[in-house]
Short mmCIF file of C-alpha atoms in Angstrom, two decimals:
data_model
loop_
_atom_site.label_atom_id
_atom_site.label_comp_id
_atom_site.label_asym_id
_atom_site.label_seq_id
_atom_site.Cartn_x
_atom_site.Cartn_y
_atom_site.Cartn_z
CA MET A 23 -42.64 64.79 53.18
CA THR A 24 -44.08 66.37 49.87
CA ASN A 25 -45.58 69.71 49.70
CA THR A 26 -47.80 69.34 46.74
CA MET A 27 -48.17 72.87 44.91
CA GLY A 28 -49.88 73.83 41.97
CA ASN A 29 -52.84 71.86 40.37
CA GLN A 30 -50.76 68.56 39.83
CA GLY A 31 -48.50 66.33 41.61
CA PRO A 32 -44.76 66.99 41.97
CA VAL A 33 -41.87 66.15 39.76
CA LEU A 34 -39.97 64.05 41.98
CA VAL A 35 -36.16 64.09 41.29
CA ILE A 36 -34.70 60.82 42.80
CA ASP A 37 -31.13 61.56 43.97
CA PHE A 38 -28.70 58.96 43.32
CA GLY A 39 -25.97 60.91 44.92
CA ALA A 40 -25.51 63.69 42.11
CA GLN A 41 -24.06 66.77 42.58
CA TYR A 42 -26.53 68.28 40.24
CA ALA A 43 -29.81 67.11 41.84
CA GLN A 44 -30.78 70.35 43.23
CA LEU A 45 -30.00 71.68 39.66
CA ILE A 46 -32.45 69.39 38.21
CA ALA A 47 -34.97 70.17 40.44
CA ARG A 48 -34.37 74.20 39.82
CA ARG A 49 -34.47 73.65 36.12
CA VAL A 50 -37.96 72.13 36.36
CA ARG A 51 -39.08 74.94 38.46
CA GLU A 52 -37.72 77.17 36.03
CA ALA A 53 -40.15 75.59 33.50
CA ARG A 54 -42.95 76.62 35.98
CA VAL A 55 -43.49 73.04 37.16
CA TYR A 56 -43.29 72.14 40.82
CA SER A 57 -40.50 69.69 41.83
CA GLU A 58 -39.12 68.18 44.77
CA ILE A 59 -35.96 66.04 45.61
CA ALA A 60 -36.39 62.55 47.27
CA PRO A 61 -33.68 60.10 48.22
CA HIS A 62 -32.83 56.79 46.21
CA THR A 63 -33.44 54.83 49.21
CA LEU A 64 -37.37 55.25 49.02
CA SER A 65 -38.94 52.11 47.88
CA ALA A 66 -40.94 52.36 44.54
CA GLU A 67 -44.19 51.98 46.81
CA GLN A 68 -43.07 55.05 48.82
CA ILE A 69 -42.27 57.20 45.79
CA LEU A 70 -45.57 56.41 44.16
CA ALA A 71 -47.47 57.30 47.36
CA ARG A 72 -46.43 60.65 46.81
CA ARG A 73 -48.48 60.71 43.64
CA PRO A 74 -45.56 62.19 41.40
CA ALA A 75 -46.73 63.65 38.10
CA ALA A 76 -43.33 62.56 36.63
CA ILE A 77 -40.16 61.17 37.94
CA ILE A 78 -36.50 62.26 37.11
CA LEU A 79 -33.80 59.85 38.01
CA SER A 80 -30.51 61.96 38.67
CA GLY A 81 -26.96 61.13 37.88
CA GLY A 82 -24.62 59.80 40.57
CA PRO A 83 -20.65 58.65 41.22
CA ALA A 84 -21.42 54.88 41.19
CA SER A 85 -21.49 52.14 38.38
CA VAL A 86 -24.75 50.42 38.06
CA PHE A 87 -23.08 47.01 38.05
CA GLU A 88 -21.05 47.48 41.08
CA GLN A 89 -21.72 45.79 44.36
CA GLY A 90 -23.57 48.24 46.70
CA ALA A 91 -24.45 50.64 43.69
CA PRO A 92 -28.06 52.05 43.94
CA LYS A 93 -30.62 49.92 42.12
CA LEU A 94 -33.65 50.92 40.09
CA ASP A 95 -36.96 49.06 41.17
CA PRO A 96 -38.52 48.00 37.72
CA ALA A 97 -41.76 48.46 39.37
CA LEU A 98 -41.17 52.13 39.08
CA LEU A 99 -41.01 51.86 35.34
CA ASP A 100 -44.29 49.84 35.29
CA ALA A 101 -46.30 52.25 37.18
CA GLY A 102 -47.44 54.46 34.14
CA VAL A 103 -45.68 57.62 35.52
CA PRO A 104 -43.48 59.27 32.93
CA VAL A 105 -39.70 58.77 34.04
CA LEU A 106 -36.67 60.41 32.63
CA GLY A 107 -33.12 59.12 33.61
CA ILE A 108 -30.25 61.22 33.51
CA CYS A 109 -26.54 59.93 33.41
CA TYR A 110 -26.52 57.27 36.06
CA GLY A 111 -30.35 57.30 36.13
CA PHE A 112 -30.13 56.62 32.30
CA GLN A 113 -27.95 53.81 32.96
CA ALA A 114 -30.10 52.54 35.91
CA ILE A 115 -33.27 52.18 33.49
CA ALA A 116 -31.21 50.37 30.77
CA TYR A 117 -29.89 48.05 33.46
CA ALA A 118 -33.25 47.38 35.04
CA LEU A 119 -34.67 46.35 31.82
CA GLY A 120 -31.84 43.92 30.72
CA ALA A 121 -30.06 46.05 28.43
CA GLN A 122 -26.24 46.13 28.08
CA VAL A 123 -24.22 48.50 30.32
CA ASP A 124 -20.61 48.23 30.31
CA ARG A 125 -17.39 50.34 31.02
CA ALA A 126 -17.03 53.01 28.08
CA PHE A 127 -14.18 52.40 25.62
CA LYS A 128 -13.92 56.03 25.82
CA GLY A 129 -14.85 57.83 28.93
CA GLU A 130 -16.43 61.44 28.28
CA TYR A 131 -16.06 64.32 30.60
CA GLY A 132 -16.94 67.96 29.60
CA SER A 133 -18.37 69.20 26.54
CA THR A 134 -18.95 66.62 23.97
CA SER A 135 -20.28 66.49 20.56
CA ALA A 136 -23.63 64.40 20.23
CA SER A 137 -25.25 62.78 16.86
CA ILE A 138 -28.89 63.02 16.92
CA CYS A 139 -30.26 60.14 14.78
CA ALA A 140 -34.02 60.89 15.73
CA PRO A 141 -34.92 64.33 16.48
CA ALA A 142 -38.27 63.43 17.83
CA GLY A 143 -40.10 63.15 21.35
CA LEU A 144 -37.42 63.86 23.91
CA LEU A 145 -35.28 65.43 21.32
CA ALA A 146 -37.89 67.00 19.18
CA GLY A 147 -36.55 70.22 17.37
CA SER A 148 -32.97 69.19 18.00
CA PRO A 149 -30.43 69.90 15.19
CA VAL A 150 -28.59 66.57 13.84
CA GLY A 151 -25.74 67.66 16.13
CA GLN A 152 -25.39 69.43 19.50
CA GLN A 153 -22.70 70.08 21.97
CA VAL A 154 -23.63 68.42 25.47
CA TRP A 155 -22.03 67.85 28.93
CA MET A 156 -20.90 64.64 29.75
CA SER A 157 -19.32 62.81 32.88
CA HIS A 158 -19.30 59.22 32.60
CA GLY A 159 -17.05 56.13 32.40
CA VAL A 160 -19.77 53.57 31.62
CA ALA A 161 -21.81 53.45 28.63
CA VAL A 162 -25.16 52.08 27.61
CA THR A 163 -24.14 49.94 24.39
CA GLU A 164 -27.50 48.38 23.68
CA ALA A 165 -30.99 50.05 24.21
CA PRO A 166 -33.65 47.96 25.90
CA GLU A 167 -36.11 46.17 24.20
CA GLY A 168 -38.65 48.32 22.44
CA PHE A 169 -36.71 51.45 22.88
CA GLU A 170 -35.88 53.92 20.15
CA VAL A 171 -32.13 55.17 20.08
CA LEU A 172 -32.16 59.00 19.81
CA ALA A 173 -28.57 59.82 19.93
CA SER A 174 -24.93 58.50 20.14
CA THR A 175 -21.44 60.05 20.99
CA ALA A 176 -17.99 58.65 20.58
CA GLY A 177 -17.94 57.00 23.94
CA ALA A 178 -21.64 56.07 24.31
CA PRO A 179 -23.29 54.18 21.39
CA VAL A 180 -26.42 54.75 23.12
CA ALA A 181 -26.58 58.29 24.48
CA ALA A 182 -30.34 58.79 24.62
CA PHE A 183 -33.43 56.67 24.23
CA GLN A 184 -37.09 56.58 24.58
CA ASP A 185 -40.17 54.14 24.71
CA GLN A 186 -43.11 56.60 24.28
CA GLY A 187 -45.57 53.78 24.70
CA ARG A 188 -44.35 53.20 28.53
CA ARG A 189 -43.29 56.87 28.59
CA ILE A 190 -39.88 56.18 29.74
CA TYR A 191 -36.87 58.31 28.62
CA GLY A 192 -33.16 58.68 29.38
CA LEU A 193 -30.17 60.99 28.49
CA GLN A 194 -26.63 60.04 29.06
CA TRP A 195 -25.74 63.65 29.30
CA HIS A 196 -26.70 66.51 31.69
CA PRO A 197 -29.50 68.49 30.23
CA GLU A 198 -29.92 70.51 33.37
CA VAL A 199 -26.24 72.32 33.05
CA ARG A 200 -25.80 75.51 31.03
CA HIS A 201 -22.96 73.66 29.33
CA THR A 202 -25.54 71.74 27.34
CA PRO A 203 -27.22 74.63 25.52
CA LEU A 204 -30.39 72.68 24.26
CA GLY A 205 -30.65 70.97 27.72
CA GLN A 206 -33.55 72.90 28.88
CA ALA A 207 -35.49 72.35 25.77
CA ALA A 208 -35.06 68.34 26.25
CA LEU A 209 -36.46 68.79 29.75
CA GLU A 210 -39.22 70.80 28.68
CA ASN A 211 -40.10 68.44 25.81
CA PHE A 212 -40.42 65.67 28.67
CA LEU A 213 -42.52 67.80 31.00
CA PHE A 214 -44.94 69.20 28.48
CA GLN A 215 -44.86 66.90 25.41
CA GLU A 216 -44.28 63.74 26.75
CA ALA A 217 -45.31 63.78 30.34
CA GLY A 218 -48.38 66.24 29.40
CA LEU A 219 -47.70 68.62 32.40
CA LYS A 220 -48.94 72.22 32.67
CA PRO A 221 -46.71 75.20 33.61
CA ASP A 222 -48.83 76.28 36.61
CA TRP A 223 -45.83 76.89 39.11
CA THR A 224 -45.78 80.66 39.16
CA PRO A 225 -45.31 83.38 41.69
CA GLY A 226 -49.08 83.83 41.99
CA SER A 227 -49.91 80.37 42.41
CA ILE A 228 -47.30 80.06 45.10
CA VAL A 229 -48.75 82.86 47.12
CA ASN A 230 -52.28 81.70 46.74
CA THR A 231 -51.18 78.13 47.83
CA GLN A 232 -49.09 79.37 50.80
CA ILE A 233 -51.84 81.68 52.07
CA ALA A 234 -54.21 78.93 51.99
CA ALA A 235 -51.78 76.51 53.90
CA ILE A 236 -51.00 79.24 56.46
CA ARG A 237 -54.69 79.75 57.14
CA GLU A 238 -55.27 75.98 57.63
CA GLN A 239 -52.14 75.66 59.97
CA VAL A 240 -52.88 78.72 62.04
CA GLY A 241 -56.56 78.92 62.16
CA SER A 242 -57.60 81.69 64.74
CA GLY A 243 -54.29 81.43 66.44
CA ARG A 244 -51.92 84.26 67.20
CA VAL A 245 -48.56 84.18 65.26
CA ILE A 246 -45.24 85.81 66.15
CA CYS A 247 -42.58 86.38 63.32
CA GLY A 248 -38.79 86.68 63.85
CA LEU A 249 -37.99 89.72 61.39
CA SER A 250 -34.49 90.15 60.68
CA GLY A 251 -35.10 92.49 57.46
CA GLY A 252 -33.56 90.10 55.13
CA VAL A 253 -35.32 89.02 51.94
CA ASP A 254 -36.37 85.67 53.33
CA SER A 255 -37.94 86.98 57.02
CA SER A 256 -39.45 89.90 55.03
CA VAL A 257 -41.13 87.61 52.53
CA ALA A 258 -42.24 84.97 54.93
CA ALA A 259 -43.75 87.73 57.25
CA ALA A 260 -45.45 89.44 54.33
CA LEU A 261 -46.90 85.99 53.22
CA VAL A 262 -48.34 85.43 56.79
CA GLN A 263 -49.53 88.97 56.99
CA ARG A 264 -51.70 88.50 53.82
CA ALA A 265 -52.89 85.42 55.30
CA VAL A 266 -54.08 86.31 58.79
CA GLY A 267 -53.65 89.92 59.12
CA ASP A 268 -53.52 91.41 62.63
CA GLN A 269 -53.06 87.77 63.97
CA LEU A 270 -49.45 88.34 63.37
CA THR A 271 -47.04 90.23 65.53
CA CYS A 272 -43.33 90.85 64.08
CA VAL A 273 -40.59 90.98 66.43
CA PHE A 274 -37.28 92.26 65.44
CA VAL A 275 -34.56 91.00 67.94
CA ASP A 276 -31.62 93.34 67.62
CA HIS A 277 -28.96 90.79 68.56
CA GLY A 278 -26.10 93.21 68.30
CA LEU A 279 -24.73 91.34 65.30
CA LEU A 280 -26.21 93.46 62.58
CA ARG A 281 -24.75 95.50 59.71
CA ALA A 282 -24.81 99.06 59.90
CA GLY A 283 -28.17 100.73 59.39
CA GLU A 284 -30.20 97.38 59.46
CA ARG A 285 -32.25 98.07 62.41
CA GLU A 286 -33.52 101.41 61.05
CA GLN A 287 -34.30 99.99 57.79
CA VAL A 288 -36.58 97.39 59.43
CA GLU A 289 -38.26 99.82 61.63
CA GLN A 290 -39.13 102.09 58.66
CA ASP A 291 -39.25 100.25 55.45
CA PHE A 292 -41.05 96.85 56.31
CA THR A 293 -43.86 98.29 58.44
CA ALA A 294 -44.29 101.03 55.68
CA VAL A 295 -45.08 98.70 53.22
CA THR A 296 -46.99 95.87 54.97
CA GLY A 297 -48.68 97.73 57.76
CA ALA A 298 -47.59 94.77 60.03
CA LYS A 299 -47.34 95.31 63.77
CA LEU A 300 -43.63 95.32 64.85
CA VAL A 301 -41.92 95.15 68.02
CA VAL A 302 -38.19 95.71 68.57
CA HIS A 303 -36.37 93.77 71.27
CA ASP A 304 -32.99 94.74 72.10
CA ALA A 305 -31.17 91.64 73.13
CA ALA A 306 -27.54 92.72 72.25
CA ALA A 307 -25.95 92.65 75.54
CA GLU A 308 -27.25 89.09 76.15
CA PHE A 309 -25.96 87.71 73.08
CA LEU A 310 -22.60 89.20 73.57
CA HIS A 311 -22.55 87.55 77.10
CA HIS A 312 -23.38 84.14 75.93
CA LEU A 313 -20.93 84.41 72.83
CA ALA A 314 -18.09 85.51 75.21
CA GLY A 315 -15.02 83.22 74.75
CA VAL A 316 -16.60 81.07 72.03
CA THR A 317 -14.63 80.57 68.71
CA GLU A 318 -15.82 77.32 67.26
CA PRO A 319 -18.17 78.05 64.56
CA GLU A 320 -21.02 75.38 65.22
CA THR A 321 -21.17 76.29 68.74
CA LYS A 322 -21.64 80.07 67.75
CA ARG A 323 -24.51 79.18 65.36
CA LYS A 324 -26.12 76.88 68.14
CA ILE A 325 -26.04 79.60 70.82
CA ILE A 326 -27.35 82.39 68.36
CA GLY A 327 -30.22 79.83 67.43
CA ARG A 328 -31.02 79.04 71.11
CA GLU A 329 -30.81 82.77 72.35
CA PHE A 330 -32.85 83.94 69.35
CA ILE A 331 -35.66 81.73 70.61
CA ARG A 332 -35.34 82.85 74.02
CA ALA A 333 -35.51 86.36 73.08
CA PHE A 334 -38.72 85.66 71.02
CA GLU A 335 -40.11 84.16 74.23
CA ALA A 336 -39.36 87.05 76.21
CA ALA A 337 -40.82 89.31 73.55
CA ALA A 338 -43.90 87.25 72.98
CA ARG A 339 -45.06 87.56 76.74
CA THR A 340 -45.65 91.04 76.46
CA ALA A 341 -46.09 91.90 72.49
CA ALA A 342 -47.99 88.81 71.75
CA PRO A 343 -49.44 86.84 74.83
CA GLY A 344 -50.72 83.55 73.83
CA ALA A 345 -48.83 83.26 70.61
CA GLN A 346 -48.86 79.82 69.34
CA PHE A 347 -46.84 80.10 66.07
CA LEU A 348 -43.44 81.17 65.26
CA VAL A 349 -42.78 81.99 61.41
CA GLN A 350 -39.21 81.45 60.02
CA GLY A 351 -37.61 82.26 56.42
CA THR A 352 -36.29 78.79 56.17
CA LEU A 353 -35.51 77.98 52.30
CA TYR A 354 -34.90 74.65 50.62
CA PRO A 355 -31.16 75.16 50.54
CA ASP A 356 -31.30 75.71 54.45
CA VAL A 357 -32.98 72.30 54.71
CA VAL A 358 -30.75 70.35 52.26
CA GLU A 359 -27.52 71.84 53.94
CA SER A 360 -28.61 71.20 57.33
CA GLY A 361 -29.08 67.38 56.60
CA GLY A 362 -32.91 67.62 55.85
CA GLY A 363 -33.99 64.61 54.03
CA GLU A 364 -32.84 61.13 54.45
CA GLY A 365 -29.05 60.57 53.33
CA ALA A 366 -28.27 64.39 53.41
CA ALA A 367 -24.96 65.33 54.97
CA THR A 368 -25.05 68.22 57.47
CA ILE A 369 -22.67 70.72 55.96
CA LYS A 370 -23.55 73.54 58.48
CA SER A 371 -26.27 74.09 61.07
CA HIS A 372 -28.85 76.93 59.87
CA HIS A 373 -30.42 78.79 62.95
CA ASN A 374 -33.63 78.46 61.02
CA VAL A 375 -33.50 74.71 61.04
CA GLY A 376 -30.61 73.69 63.47
CA GLY A 377 -29.91 74.54 66.99
CA LEU A 378 -33.45 75.24 68.26
CA PRO A 379 -34.03 74.34 71.75
CA ASP A 380 -35.91 71.03 72.52
CA ASP A 381 -38.57 72.71 74.64
CA LEU A 382 -39.35 75.17 71.74
CA GLN A 383 -42.60 76.96 72.74
CA PHE A 384 -43.80 77.68 69.39
CA GLU A 385 -45.06 75.37 66.36
CA LEU A 386 -42.94 76.69 63.24
CA VAL A 387 -44.58 78.23 60.38
CA GLU A 388 -42.18 77.85 57.42
CA PRO A 389 -43.90 79.19 54.17
CA LEU A 390 -40.62 79.21 52.24
CA LYS A 391 -39.20 76.03 53.12
CA TRP A 392 -39.78 74.60 49.82
CA LEU A 393 -38.51 77.46 47.51
CA PHE A 394 -35.09 78.47 46.17
CA LYS A 395 -33.93 82.11 46.77
CA ASP A 396 -34.93 83.30 43.15
CA GLU A 397 -38.35 82.05 43.85
CA VAL A 398 -38.48 83.61 47.06
CA ARG A 399 -37.60 87.14 45.35
CA ALA A 400 -40.40 86.61 42.88
CA VAL A 401 -42.84 86.03 45.43
CA GLY A 402 -41.76 89.13 47.13
CA THR A 403 -42.25 91.03 44.29
CA GLU A 404 -45.78 89.43 43.70
CA LEU A 405 -46.53 90.69 47.17
CA GLY A 406 -45.59 94.35 46.34
CA LEU A 407 -42.47 94.45 48.20
CA PRO A 408 -39.92 96.99 47.02
CA ASP A 409 -36.70 96.17 45.22
CA SER A 410 -34.48 97.59 48.12
CA MET A 411 -35.83 94.62 50.04
CA VAL A 412 -36.39 91.82 47.54
CA TRP A 413 -32.96 92.34 46.06
CA ARG A 414 -31.00 92.91 49.26
CA GLN A 415 -28.00 90.59 49.39
CA PRO A 416 -28.42 87.37 51.58
CA PHE A 417 -27.42 87.91 55.10
CA PRO A 418 -27.16 84.94 57.58
CA GLY A 419 -29.29 84.70 60.60
CA PRO A 420 -26.29 84.32 62.90
CA GLY A 421 -25.09 87.90 61.60
CA LEU A 422 -21.74 89.13 61.83
CA ALA A 423 -20.67 86.63 64.52
CA ILE A 424 -19.91 84.12 61.92
CA ARG A 425 -17.86 86.68 59.88
CA ILE A 426 -15.53 87.22 62.78
CA ILE A 427 -13.19 84.32 62.88
CA GLY A 428 -12.42 84.09 66.42
CA GLU A 429 -14.20 85.52 69.56
CA VAL A 430 -17.09 87.85 69.15
CA THR A 431 -16.54 91.22 71.03
CA GLU A 432 -18.03 94.80 70.48
CA GLU A 433 -14.74 96.21 69.25
CA ARG A 434 -14.47 93.36 66.63
CA LEU A 435 -18.10 93.75 65.72
CA SER A 436 -17.40 97.57 65.09
CA VAL A 437 -14.48 96.84 62.70
CA VAL A 438 -16.24 94.39 60.49
CA ARG A 439 -19.52 96.60 60.61
CA GLN A 440 -17.52 99.50 59.15
CA ALA A 441 -15.66 97.43 56.69
CA ASP A 442 -18.85 95.80 55.34
CA ALA A 443 -20.47 99.17 55.24
CA ILE A 444 -17.73 100.49 52.80
CA VAL A 445 -18.03 97.29 50.76
CA ARG A 446 -21.57 97.39 50.18
CA GLU A 447 -21.56 101.23 49.34
CA GLU A 448 -18.85 100.65 46.61
CA LEU A 449 -20.90 97.75 45.10
CA THR A 450 -24.09 99.71 44.98
CA ASP A 451 -22.20 102.62 43.51
CA ALA A 452 -20.74 100.32 40.87
CA GLY A 453 -24.09 98.89 39.81
CA LEU A 454 -23.38 95.45 41.01
CA ASP A 455 -26.11 94.78 43.68
CA ARG A 456 -27.98 92.39 41.29
CA GLU A 457 -24.87 90.86 39.71
CA ILE A 458 -23.26 89.63 42.83
CA TRP A 459 -25.16 87.43 44.84
CA GLN A 460 -23.44 88.11 48.25
CA CYS A 461 -20.22 89.71 49.51
CA PRO A 462 -19.36 88.48 53.09
CA VAL A 463 -16.65 90.74 54.53
CA VAL A 464 -14.91 88.53 57.03
CA LEU A 465 -12.58 89.66 60.07
CA LEU A 466 -9.68 87.34 60.79
CA ALA A 467 -9.68 88.50 64.24
CA ASP A 468 -6.99 86.21 65.68
CA ILE A 469 -4.63 87.22 63.07
CA ARG A 470 -2.29 90.09 62.69
CA SER A 471 -0.04 91.46 60.11
CA VAL A 472 2.80 94.07 60.13
CA GLY A 473 1.98 97.18 58.01
CA VAL A 474 2.73 100.65 57.54
CA GLN A 475 0.38 103.40 57.73
CA GLY A 476 1.45 107.26 58.12
CA ASP A 477 4.97 106.39 58.18
CA GLU A 478 4.25 104.31 61.40
CA ARG A 479 4.63 100.58 61.74
CA THR A 480 1.17 99.00 62.38
CA TYR A 481 0.02 95.52 63.54
CA GLY A 482 -3.51 95.29 62.24
CA HIS A 483 -5.96 92.62 61.27
CA PRO A 484 -6.63 91.14 57.68
CA VAL A 485 -10.12 91.43 56.22
CA VAL A 486 -11.16 89.07 53.60
CA LEU A 487 -13.64 90.05 50.67
CA ARG A 488 -15.80 86.94 49.61
CA PRO A 489 -17.77 88.28 46.53
CA VAL A 490 -19.62 85.20 44.71
CA SER A 491 -22.07 84.86 42.05
CA SER A 492 -24.75 82.01 42.37
CA GLU A 493 -28.26 81.23 41.46
CA ASP A 494 -29.33 79.65 44.73
CA ALA A 495 -26.39 79.41 47.05
CA MET A 496 -26.20 75.62 46.38
CA THR A 497 -23.20 76.31 44.16
CA ALA A 498 -21.07 79.61 43.67
CA ASP A 499 -18.13 80.88 41.95
CA PHE A 500 -16.00 83.99 43.10
CA SER A 501 -17.07 87.22 41.32
CA ARG A 502 -14.53 88.88 38.97
CA LEU A 503 -14.57 92.36 40.33
CA ASP A 504 -12.75 95.12 38.39
CA TYR A 505 -9.31 96.02 39.82
CA ASP A 506 -10.03 99.56 40.36
CA LEU A 507 -13.15 98.70 42.15
CA LEU A 508 -10.94 96.44 44.42
CA ALA A 509 -8.37 99.13 44.84
CA ARG A 510 -10.86 101.74 46.01
CA ILE A 511 -12.39 99.05 48.51
CA ALA A 512 -8.95 98.18 49.76
CA GLY A 513 -7.91 102.10 49.98
CA ARG A 514 -11.11 102.95 51.89
CA ILE A 515 -10.98 100.16 54.29
CA THR A 516 -7.52 100.62 55.27
CA GLY A 517 -7.96 104.52 55.34
CA GLU A 518 -11.11 104.61 57.39
CA VAL A 519 -10.86 101.45 59.68
CA PRO A 520 -7.79 101.93 61.80
CA ALA A 521 -7.55 98.24 63.01
CA VAL A 522 -7.29 96.95 59.41
CA ASN A 523 -4.15 97.09 57.41
CA ARG A 524 -4.38 94.25 54.77
CA ILE A 525 -7.22 93.33 52.48
CA VAL A 526 -7.21 89.74 50.88
CA MET A 527 -9.99 88.25 48.35
CA ASP A 528 -11.44 84.70 48.60
CA ILE A 529 -11.60 83.18 45.20
CA THR A 530 -12.66 79.93 46.22
CA SER A 531 -15.73 78.26 44.41
CA LYS A 532 -18.50 76.36 46.27
CA PRO A 533 -17.67 73.44 46.38
CA PRO A 534 -15.08 72.99 47.91
CA GLY A 535 -15.66 76.11 50.02
CA THR A 536 -18.75 77.32 51.56
CA ILE A 537 -19.79 81.11 50.97
CA GLU A 538 -19.74 82.08 54.39
CA TRP A 539 -16.61 81.28 56.33
CA GLU A 540 -18.14 79.84 59.49
#
């Protein structure tokens, strides 16, 4: 499904299995042009039915001449829609048009020097040489008939080409990664100079488009919103409030899995800013009851998703009788990770998009489901939400339940809640709230280790710190925290939380590890 935004059709990123497909879409959006990802299994007819303003063919792990490799329908190149191929997409264009594609006599991986022989069109403004990021063992050795060769490298005789008459372009390297310093310039040349698009994808345009869409979907119906206090639900609620006013009732379900002070922040800050009607529903006992004895991560998530909806239904009967619509702060990465879209693998279920009961009593309103996190923050600022809310670190809907490895109990929640509060306070004092994307604090509840505190032997739990840096949670790297800061955090947790006697740090990137442990 395409959700057309702005005043022109979307730029469709056709995913050939690339690890960077989402990143390509992000870079296009950074140029203020709306983009979406679509699977390569769509036919040319299906792709063109979405009325794309331009098409970008992503990279991928296959070789174009191998049996079973994704193929490009030449009809897509004859439709008059501007097309840019990247890596595998570049090779797929050449192969579909009968050019020579063969195993590179020199595979190239990582930073590579490219010689620019024609700094025009796609590469207008480029110096005669630039560093690019390569990842290929197959090369185009001869450009298709009528194409101009723009660049070459040691392992790719044809590393970039274009046919401006047919509006078809290609790059062997990856312009979407920061390791290609001039990559964004090439993407913008394609979008603006060659495809003739306009940069109309702005926070203001997103707000206006979504307000109109919400009003069309909801009409005069009553709406209930699950407010968690996080960035996503707060921005979603503020958008709906702006669209339908007092038709909206916000319900804050206290499931007992929150961090310290979160209920108070929601009750005070959000209502003060938006003026929205807020009802607090205390369901902590019910959630703990249903989570008793459960240790499997996906089961936890599905139970919480199910009970979350049940709590809403209970609250709605009194707070918003007759409500037909439920607002959720689902984001684009949530949809992708939960297997949304053909060919996408389920990494984990998000309670926003997975684990909902089949007999759901509401129609979902998801005004953020096509947005990445940085876009959500920009929309929040556009709506006038304070920085304390807009720049709050992401916190999962299932709460601390998925930061306890093992059964969820009141005692264990207290331990991880205290440790988390210490970490958040220290990171804020160090001025790192915008630098660090997120810092889950994970309790290894079923593991104990020997320690010594106050000259006495202890048998306490380890706590894992997981500080990460990221742009949108699709990929992440661990944050390199100052050792003195880590020492303060470790000293405070082991000194102030009696059940904990050991602090460790997770230095795994994503991939291979997800940000949350469960």
